[in-house]
Amino acid sequence: MMLWFGLASLLMVFAGLTSAYIVSSSRDDWSAELELPTMFYISAIVIIVSSVTYIMAKKAIEVNKPKASLYWLVLTLGLGVLFIIMQFNGFAQLVSQGDYFTGPSSTIKSSYIYVLAGAHIVHVIAGIISLLVVLYNHLKDKYSATDFLGLSLGATFWHFLDLLWLYLVVFMTFVK
C-alpha cells in the first residue's frame, strides 16, 4: 500500500511541475523555439526496453527460471544506468545549443527542462537502488515461483518511472 501512496505523491509532484511549466509558457520571455535534445527521445526507447526486460525477469521467476530472471534483472540495471548516462548527454546537448539551467543565457523553458529531467533522474536513481535490492534478494534466493512480491513491487515502481518519462517527453515536445 505504501508504494501506491509514494507513486501518488510522485504523480502530484510532477503534475505540479508540469502545471507550472504550462503557466510559465504564457510569459513573454518563454523560449518556444527551444527543442528537446535528441538524446531524450533515444533514452525514451531505452527506458521502454528496460520495462520489457523487467517484465521478462518477472515472467522468468514466475516459471521458476532464476538464472533467466537474473539475466533480465542485470540487463534492466544496465539499461537504467545507460538511461541516466543518456540524460546527461542530453544536458550536454542543451549546453552545446547555448541552453543553460541558470545564468544570463538561460531561459525559463530551459530551466524547466533541466528541473523536470533532473527530478526524473533522481527518481530513476531511486529505482536503480530498488533494483539493486531486488538483485541482492534474488542472489540470496528469496524469490520463487510463488513468492516474488519484492520483485513485483520493484517492477511497479520501475514501470511508473518509465511511463513518467514518456509523459514528460511527450509533454515537453508538444507544450511549446
JSON list of C-alpha atoms in Angstrom, two decimals:
[
{"chain": "A", "resi": 1, "resn": "MET", "atom": "CA", "xyz": [0.00, 0.00, 0.00]},
{"chain": "A", "resi": 2, "resn": "MET", "atom": "CA", "xyz": [2.87, 2.38, 0.78]},
{"chain": "A", "resi": 3, "resn": "LEU", "atom": "CA", "xyz": [4.19, 2.02, -2.76]},
{"chain": "A", "resi": 4, "resn": "TRP", "atom": "CA", "xyz": [0.90, 3.36, -4.13]},
{"chain": "A", "resi": 5, "resn": "PHE", "atom": "CA", "xyz": [0.98, 6.33, -1.75]},
{"chain": "A", "resi": 6, "resn": "GLY", "atom": "CA", "xyz": [4.54, 7.04, -2.88]},
{"chain": "A", "resi": 7, "resn": "LEU", "atom": "CA", "xyz": [3.58, 6.82, -6.54]},
{"chain": "A", "resi": 8, "resn": "ALA", "atom": "CA", "xyz": [0.59, 9.11, -5.96]},
{"chain": "A", "resi": 9, "resn": "SER", "atom": "CA", "xyz": [2.93, 11.60, -4.26]},
{"chain": "A", "resi": 10, "resn": "LEU", "atom": "CA", "xyz": [5.35, 11.49, -7.18]},
{"chain": "A", "resi": 11, "resn": "LEU", "atom": "CA", "xyz": [2.49, 11.95, -9.58]},
{"chain": "A", "resi": 12, "resn": "MET", "atom": "CA", "xyz": [1.42, 15.07, -7.69]},
{"chain": "A", "resi": 13, "resn": "VAL", "atom": "CA", "xyz": [4.96, 16.48, -7.70]},
{"chain": "A", "resi": 14, "resn": "PHE", "atom": "CA", "xyz": [5.30, 16.08, -11.46]},
{"chain": "A", "resi": 15, "resn": "ALA", "atom": "CA", "xyz": [1.73, 17.31, -12.03]},
{"chain": "A", "resi": 16, "resn": "GLY", "atom": "CA", "xyz": [2.69, 20.45, -10.11]},
{"chain": "A", "resi": 17, "resn": "LEU", "atom": "CA", "xyz": [5.90, 20.90, -12.10]},
{"chain": "A", "resi": 18, "resn": "THR", "atom": "CA", "xyz": [4.17, 20.42, -15.44]},
{"chain": "A", "resi": 19, "resn": "SER", "atom": "CA", "xyz": [1.37, 22.77, -14.36]},
{"chain": "A", "resi": 20, "resn": "ALA", "atom": "CA", "xyz": [3.97, 25.41, -13.53]},
{"chain": "A", "resi": 21, "resn": "TYR", "atom": "CA", "xyz": [5.56, 24.77, -16.95]},
{"chain": "A", "resi": 22, "resn": "ILE", "atom": "CA", "xyz": [2.20, 25.40, -18.65]},
{"chain": "A", "resi": 23, "resn": "VAL", "atom": "CA", "xyz": [1.55, 28.58, -16.68]},
{"chain": "A", "resi": 24, "resn": "SER", "atom": "CA", "xyz": [5.07, 29.86, -17.38]},
{"chain": "A", "resi": 25, "resn": "SER", "atom": "CA", "xyz": [4.76, 29.11, -21.10]},
{"chain": "A", "resi": 26, "resn": "SER", "atom": "CA", "xyz": [2.42, 32.10, -21.44]},
{"chain": "A", "resi": 27, "resn": "ARG", "atom": "CA", "xyz": [5.17, 34.52, -20.39]},
{"chain": "A", "resi": 28, "resn": "ASP", "atom": "CA", "xyz": [6.58, 36.90, -22.97]},
{"chain": "A", "resi": 29, "resn": "ASP", "atom": "CA", "xyz": [10.13, 35.68, -22.30]},
{"chain": "A", "resi": 30, "resn": "TRP", "atom": "CA", "xyz": [9.27, 32.00, -22.88]},
{"chain": "A", "resi": 31, "resn": "SER", "atom": "CA", "xyz": [11.60, 30.41, -25.46]},
{"chain": "A", "resi": 32, "resn": "ALA", "atom": "CA", "xyz": [9.16, 28.41, -27.62]},
{"chain": "A", "resi": 33, "resn": "GLU", "atom": "CA", "xyz": [11.79, 27.56, -30.24]},
{"chain": "A", "resi": 34, "resn": "LEU", "atom": "CA", "xyz": [13.92, 25.51, -27.82]},
{"chain": "A", "resi": 35, "resn": "GLU", "atom": "CA", "xyz": [13.80, 21.86, -28.85]},
{"chain": "A", "resi": 36, "resn": "LEU", "atom": "CA", "xyz": [14.40, 18.84, -26.67]},
{"chain": "A", "resi": 37, "resn": "PRO", "atom": "CA", "xyz": [17.75, 17.11, -27.17]},
{"chain": "A", "resi": 38, "resn": "THR", "atom": "CA", "xyz": [17.68, 14.10, -29.48]},
{"chain": "A", "resi": 39, "resn": "MET", "atom": "CA", "xyz": [19.17, 12.06, -26.65]},
{"chain": "A", "resi": 40, "resn": "PHE", "atom": "CA", "xyz": [15.95, 12.50, -24.62]},
{"chain": "A", "resi": 41, "resn": "TYR", "atom": "CA", "xyz": [13.98, 10.73, -27.37]},
{"chain": "A", "resi": 42, "resn": "ILE", "atom": "CA", "xyz": [16.54, 7.94, -27.71]},
{"chain": "A", "resi": 43, "resn": "SER", "atom": "CA", "xyz": [16.59, 7.48, -23.94]},
{"chain": "A", "resi": 44, "resn": "ALA", "atom": "CA", "xyz": [12.80, 7.06, -24.05]},
{"chain": "A", "resi": 45, "resn": "ILE", "atom": "CA", "xyz": [13.34, 3.99, -26.22]},
{"chain": "A", "resi": 46, "resn": "VAL", "atom": "CA", "xyz": [15.97, 2.68, -23.78]},
{"chain": "A", "resi": 47, "resn": "ILE", "atom": "CA", "xyz": [13.63, 3.08, -20.83]},
{"chain": "A", "resi": 48, "resn": "ILE", "atom": "CA", "xyz": [10.80, 1.31, -22.68]},
{"chain": "A", "resi": 49, "resn": "VAL", "atom": "CA", "xyz": [13.13, -1.60, -23.40]},
{"chain": "A", "resi": 50, "resn": "SER", "atom": "CA", "xyz": [14.12, -1.65, -19.71]},
{"chain": "A", "resi": 51, "resn": "SER", "atom": "CA", "xyz": [10.46, -2.11, -18.78]},
{"chain": "A", "resi": 52, "resn": "VAL", "atom": "CA", "xyz": [10.27, -5.06, -21.15]},
{"chain": "A", "resi": 53, "resn": "THR", "atom": "CA", "xyz": [13.38, -6.62, -19.59]},
{"chain": "A", "resi": 54, "resn": "TYR", "atom": "CA", "xyz": [11.90, -6.17, -16.09]},
{"chain": "A", "resi": 55, "resn": "ILE", "atom": "CA", "xyz": [8.70, -7.89, -17.28]},
{"chain": "A", "resi": 56, "resn": "MET", "atom": "CA", "xyz": [10.83, -10.74, -18.66]},
{"chain": "A", "resi": 57, "resn": "ALA", "atom": "CA", "xyz": [12.61, -11.05, -15.29]},
{"chain": "A", "resi": 58, "resn": "LYS", "atom": "CA", "xyz": [9.28, -11.34, -13.51]},
{"chain": "A", "resi": 59, "resn": "LYS", "atom": "CA", "xyz": [7.95, -13.88, -16.02]},
{"chain": "A", "resi": 60, "resn": "ALA", "atom": "CA", "xyz": [11.12, -15.96, -15.64]},
{"chain": "A", "resi": 61, "resn": "ILE", "atom": "CA", "xyz": [10.81, -16.11, -11.85]},
{"chain": "A", "resi": 62, "resn": "GLU", "atom": "CA", "xyz": [7.11, -17.00, -12.17]},
{"chain": "A", "resi": 63, "resn": "VAL", "atom": "CA", "xyz": [8.06, -20.12, -14.14]},
{"chain": "A", "resi": 64, "resn": "ASN", "atom": "CA", "xyz": [10.91, -20.94, -11.75]},
{"chain": "A", "resi": 65, "resn": "LYS", "atom": "CA", "xyz": [13.81, -19.93, -14.00]},
{"chain": "A", "resi": 66, "resn": "PRO", "atom": "CA", "xyz": [16.01, -17.96, -11.60]},
{"chain": "A", "resi": 67, "resn": "LYS", "atom": "CA", "xyz": [19.04, -17.78, -13.91]},
{"chain": "A", "resi": 68, "resn": "ALA", "atom": "CA", "xyz": [16.95, -16.29, -16.70]},
{"chain": "A", "resi": 69, "resn": "SER", "atom": "CA", "xyz": [15.39, -13.89, -14.21]},
{"chain": "A", "resi": 70, "resn": "LEU", "atom": "CA", "xyz": [18.84, -12.82, -13.02]},
{"chain": "A", "resi": 71, "resn": "TYR", "atom": "CA", "xyz": [19.92, -12.21, -16.62]},
{"chain": "A", "resi": 72, "resn": "TRP", "atom": "CA", "xyz": [16.90, -9.96, -17.27]},
{"chain": "A", "resi": 73, "resn": "LEU", "atom": "CA", "xyz": [17.37, -8.08, -13.99]},
{"chain": "A", "resi": 74, "resn": "VAL", "atom": "CA", "xyz": [21.04, -7.36, -14.74]},
{"chain": "A", "resi": 75, "resn": "LEU", "atom": "CA", "xyz": [20.08, -6.24, -18.25]},
{"chain": "A", "resi": 76, "resn": "THR", "atom": "CA", "xyz": [17.43, -3.93, -16.73]},
{"chain": "A", "resi": 77, "resn": "LEU", "atom": "CA", "xyz": [20.07, -2.49, -14.41]},
{"chain": "A", "resi": 78, "resn": "GLY", "atom": "CA", "xyz": [22.40, -1.84, -17.34]},
{"chain": "A", "resi": 79, "resn": "LEU", "atom": "CA", "xyz": [19.63, -0.12, -19.28]},
{"chain": "A", "resi": 80, "resn": "GLY", "atom": "CA", "xyz": [18.79, 2.02, -16.25]},
{"chain": "A", "resi": 81, "resn": "VAL", "atom": "CA", "xyz": [22.39, 3.17, -15.97]},
{"chain": "A", "resi": 82, "resn": "LEU", "atom": "CA", "xyz": [22.50, 3.77, -19.74]},
{"chain": "A", "resi": 83, "resn": "PHE", "atom": "CA", "xyz": [19.34, 5.88, -19.43]},
{"chain": "A", "resi": 84, "resn": "ILE", "atom": "CA", "xyz": [20.98, 8.14, -16.84]},
{"chain": "A", "resi": 85, "resn": "ILE", "atom": "CA", "xyz": [24.12, 8.50, -18.96]},
{"chain": "A", "resi": 86, "resn": "MET", "atom": "CA", "xyz": [21.94, 9.45, -21.92]},
{"chain": "A", "resi": 87, "resn": "GLN", "atom": "CA", "xyz": [20.16, 12.07, -19.83]},
{"chain": "A", "resi": 88, "resn": "PHE", "atom": "CA", "xyz": [23.46, 13.73, -19.02]},
{"chain": "A", "resi": 89, "resn": "ASN", "atom": "CA", "xyz": [24.35, 13.56, -22.71]},
{"chain": "A", "resi": 90, "resn": "GLY", "atom": "CA", "xyz": [21.04, 15.31, -23.34]},
{"chain": "A", "resi": 91, "resn": "PHE", "atom": "CA", "xyz": [22.06, 18.01, -20.86]},
{"chain": "A", "resi": 92, "resn": "ALA", "atom": "CA", "xyz": [25.35, 18.35, -22.76]},
{"chain": "A", "resi": 93, "resn": "GLN", "atom": "CA", "xyz": [23.36, 18.80, -25.99]},
{"chain": "A", "resi": 94, "resn": "LEU", "atom": "CA", "xyz": [21.36, 21.58, -24.33]},
{"chain": "A", "resi": 95, "resn": "VAL", "atom": "CA", "xyz": [24.56, 23.31, -23.20]},
{"chain": "A", "resi": 96, "resn": "SER", "atom": "CA", "xyz": [26.08, 23.00, -26.68]},
{"chain": "A", "resi": 97, "resn": "GLN", "atom": "CA", "xyz": [22.97, 24.76, -28.04]},
{"chain": "A", "resi": 98, "resn": "GLY", "atom": "CA", "xyz": [23.52, 27.53, -25.51]},
{"chain": "A", "resi": 99, "resn": "ASP", "atom": "CA", "xyz": [20.57, 26.45, -23.34]},
{"chain": "A", "resi": 100, "resn": "TYR", "atom": "CA", "xyz": [21.71, 26.55, -19.71]},
{"chain": "A", "resi": 101, "resn": "PHE", "atom": "CA", "xyz": [19.99, 25.70, -16.44]},
{"chain": "A", "resi": 102, "resn": "THR", "atom": "CA", "xyz": [20.71, 29.08, -14.92]},
{"chain": "A", "resi": 103, "resn": "GLY", "atom": "CA", "xyz": [22.64, 32.23, -15.65]},
{"chain": "A", "resi": 104, "resn": "PRO", "atom": "CA", "xyz": [22.40, 35.14, -18.06]},
{"chain": "A", "resi": 105, "resn": "SER", "atom": "CA", "xyz": [21.99, 32.97, -21.17]},
{"chain": "A", "resi": 106, "resn": "SER", "atom": "CA", "xyz": [19.42, 30.59, -19.67]},
{"chain": "A", "resi": 107, "resn": "THR", "atom": "CA", "xyz": [15.71, 30.76, -20.40]},
{"chain": "A", "resi": 108, "resn": "ILE", "atom": "CA", "xyz": [12.73, 29.86, -18.27]},
{"chain": "A", "resi": 109, "resn": "LYS", "atom": "CA", "xyz": [11.94, 26.96, -20.59]},
{"chain": "A", "resi": 110, "resn": "SER", "atom": "CA", "xyz": [15.49, 25.58, -20.46]},
{"chain": "A", "resi": 111, "resn": "SER", "atom": "CA", "xyz": [15.42, 25.78, -16.66]},
{"chain": "A", "resi": 112, "resn": "TYR", "atom": "CA", "xyz": [12.16, 23.82, -16.57]},
{"chain": "A", "resi": 113, "resn": "ILE", "atom": "CA", "xyz": [13.60, 21.17, -18.88]},
{"chain": "A", "resi": 114, "resn": "TYR", "atom": "CA", "xyz": [16.58, 20.73, -16.56]},
{"chain": "A", "resi": 115, "resn": "VAL", "atom": "CA", "xyz": [14.33, 20.60, -13.48]},
{"chain": "A", "resi": 116, "resn": "LEU", "atom": "CA", "xyz": [11.88, 18.08, -14.97]},
{"chain": "A", "resi": 117, "resn": "ALA", "atom": "CA", "xyz": [14.59, 15.81, -16.37]},
{"chain": "A", "resi": 118, "resn": "GLY", "atom": "CA", "xyz": [16.75, 16.21, -13.26]},
{"chain": "A", "resi": 119, "resn": "ALA", "atom": "CA", "xyz": [13.90, 15.36, -10.90]},
{"chain": "A", "resi": 120, "resn": "HIS", "atom": "CA", "xyz": [13.18, 12.30, -13.01]},
{"chain": "A", "resi": 121, "resn": "ILE", "atom": "CA", "xyz": [16.85, 11.25, -12.91]},
{"chain": "A", "resi": 122, "resn": "VAL", "atom": "CA", "xyz": [16.79, 11.42, -9.10]},
{"chain": "A", "resi": 123, "resn": "HIS", "atom": "CA", "xyz": [13.84, 9.05, -9.09]},
{"chain": "A", "resi": 124, "resn": "VAL", "atom": "CA", "xyz": [15.47, 6.71, -11.61]},
{"chain": "A", "resi": 125, "resn": "ILE", "atom": "CA", "xyz": [18.44, 6.54, -9.23]},
{"chain": "A", "resi": 126, "resn": "ALA", "atom": "CA", "xyz": [15.94, 5.52, -6.53]},
{"chain": "A", "resi": 127, "resn": "GLY", "atom": "CA", "xyz": [14.61, 2.93, -8.98]},
{"chain": "A", "resi": 128, "resn": "ILE", "atom": "CA", "xyz": [18.13, 1.62, -9.54]},
{"chain": "A", "resi": 129, "resn": "ILE", "atom": "CA", "xyz": [18.64, 1.33, -5.78]},
{"chain": "A", "resi": 130, "resn": "SER", "atom": "CA", "xyz": [15.35, -0.58, -5.60]},
{"chain": "A", "resi": 131, "resn": "LEU", "atom": "CA", "xyz": [16.55, -2.80, -8.44]},
{"chain": "A", "resi": 132, "resn": "LEU", "atom": "CA", "xyz": [19.84, -3.44, -6.62]},
{"chain": "A", "resi": 133, "resn": "VAL", "atom": "CA", "xyz": [17.84, -4.57, -3.57]},
{"chain": "A", "resi": 134, "resn": "VAL", "atom": "CA", "xyz": [15.80, -6.87, -5.82]},
{"chain": "A", "resi": 135, "resn": "LEU", "atom": "CA", "xyz": [19.04, -8.26, -7.31]},
{"chain": "A", "resi": 136, "resn": "TYR", "atom": "CA", "xyz": [20.53, -8.79, -3.84]},
{"chain": "A", "resi": 137, "resn": "ASN", "atom": "CA", "xyz": [17.43, -10.64, -2.69]},
{"chain": "A", "resi": 138, "resn": "HIS", "atom": "CA", "xyz": [17.41, -12.64, -5.91]},
{"chain": "A", "resi": 139, "resn": "LEU", "atom": "CA", "xyz": [21.01, -13.72, -5.32]},
{"chain": "A", "resi": 140, "resn": "LYS", "atom": "CA", "xyz": [20.01, -14.76, -1.79]},
{"chain": "A", "resi": 141, "resn": "ASP", "atom": "CA", "xyz": [17.30, -16.99, -3.34]},
{"chain": "A", "resi": 142, "resn": "LYS", "atom": "CA", "xyz": [14.49, -15.03, -1.72]},
{"chain": "A", "resi": 143, "resn": "TYR", "atom": "CA", "xyz": [12.26, -15.22, -4.80]},
{"chain": "A", "resi": 144, "resn": "SER", "atom": "CA", "xyz": [10.45, -18.24, -6.14]},
{"chain": "A", "resi": 145, "resn": "ALA", "atom": "CA", "xyz": [7.56, -19.00, -8.47]},
{"chain": "A", "resi": 146, "resn": "THR", "atom": "CA", "xyz": [5.18, -18.47, -5.54]},
{"chain": "A", "resi": 147, "resn": "ASP", "atom": "CA", "xyz": [6.99, -15.70, -3.64]},
{"chain": "A", "resi": 148, "resn": "PHE", "atom": "CA", "xyz": [8.21, -12.70, -5.62]},
{"chain": "A", "resi": 149, "resn": "LEU", "atom": "CA", "xyz": [6.46, -9.73, -4.03]},
{"chain": "A", "resi": 150, "resn": "GLY", "atom": "CA", "xyz": [9.65, -7.64, -3.73]},
{"chain": "A", "resi": 151, "resn": "LEU", "atom": "CA", "xyz": [10.40, -8.12, -7.40]},
{"chain": "A", "resi": 152, "resn": "SER", "atom": "CA", "xyz": [6.81, -7.19, -8.31]},
{"chain": "A", "resi": 153, "resn": "LEU", "atom": "CA", "xyz": [6.91, -4.02, -6.20]},
{"chain": "A", "resi": 154, "resn": "GLY", "atom": "CA", "xyz": [10.25, -3.01, -7.69]},
{"chain": "A", "resi": 155, "resn": "ALA", "atom": "CA", "xyz": [8.87, -3.62, -11.17]},
{"chain": "A", "resi": 156, "resn": "THR", "atom": "CA", "xyz": [5.80, -1.49, -10.44]},
{"chain": "A", "resi": 157, "resn": "PHE", "atom": "CA", "xyz": [7.99, 1.43, -9.38]},
{"chain": "A", "resi": 158, "resn": "TRP", "atom": "CA", "xyz": [10.22, 0.96, -12.43]},
{"chain": "A", "resi": 159, "resn": "HIS", "atom": "CA", "xyz": [7.27, 0.90, -14.84]},
{"chain": "A", "resi": 160, "resn": "PHE", "atom": "CA", "xyz": [5.86, 4.03, -13.21]},
{"chain": "A", "resi": 161, "resn": "LEU", "atom": "CA", "xyz": [9.16, 5.84, -13.82]},
{"chain": "A", "resi": 162, "resn": "ASP", "atom": "CA", "xyz": [9.17, 4.64, -17.42]},
{"chain": "A", "resi": 163, "resn": "LEU", "atom": "CA", "xyz": [5.65, 5.90, -18.06]},
{"chain": "A", "resi": 164, "resn": "LEU", "atom": "CA", "xyz": [6.51, 9.15, -16.30]},
{"chain": "A", "resi": 165, "resn": "TRP", "atom": "CA", "xyz": [9.47, 9.75, -18.64]},
{"chain": "A", "resi": 166, "resn": "LEU", "atom": "CA", "xyz": [7.32, 9.03, -21.70]},
{"chain": "A", "resi": 167, "resn": "TYR", "atom": "CA", "xyz": [4.75, 11.51, -20.41]},
{"chain": "A", "resi": 168, "resn": "LEU", "atom": "CA", "xyz": [7.44, 14.15, -19.79]},
{"chain": "A", "resi": 169, "resn": "VAL", "atom": "CA", "xyz": [8.97, 13.74, -23.24]},
{"chain": "A", "resi": 170, "resn": "VAL", "atom": "CA", "xyz": [5.59, 13.99, -24.97]},
{"chain": "A", "resi": 171, "resn": "PHE", "atom": "CA", "xyz": [4.60, 16.90, -22.73]},
{"chain": "A", "resi": 172, "resn": "MET", "atom": "CA", "xyz": [7.80, 18.89, -23.32]},
{"chain": "A", "resi": 173, "resn": "THR", "atom": "CA", "xyz": [7.65, 18.16, -27.05]},
{"chain": "A", "resi": 174, "resn": "PHE", "atom": "CA", "xyz": [4.13, 19.40, -27.60]},
{"chain": "A", "resi": 175, "resn": "VAL", "atom": "CA", "xyz": [3.71, 22.13, -24.98]},
{"chain": "A", "resi": 176, "resn": "LYS", "atom": "CA", "xyz": [5.66, 24.90, -26.64]}
]
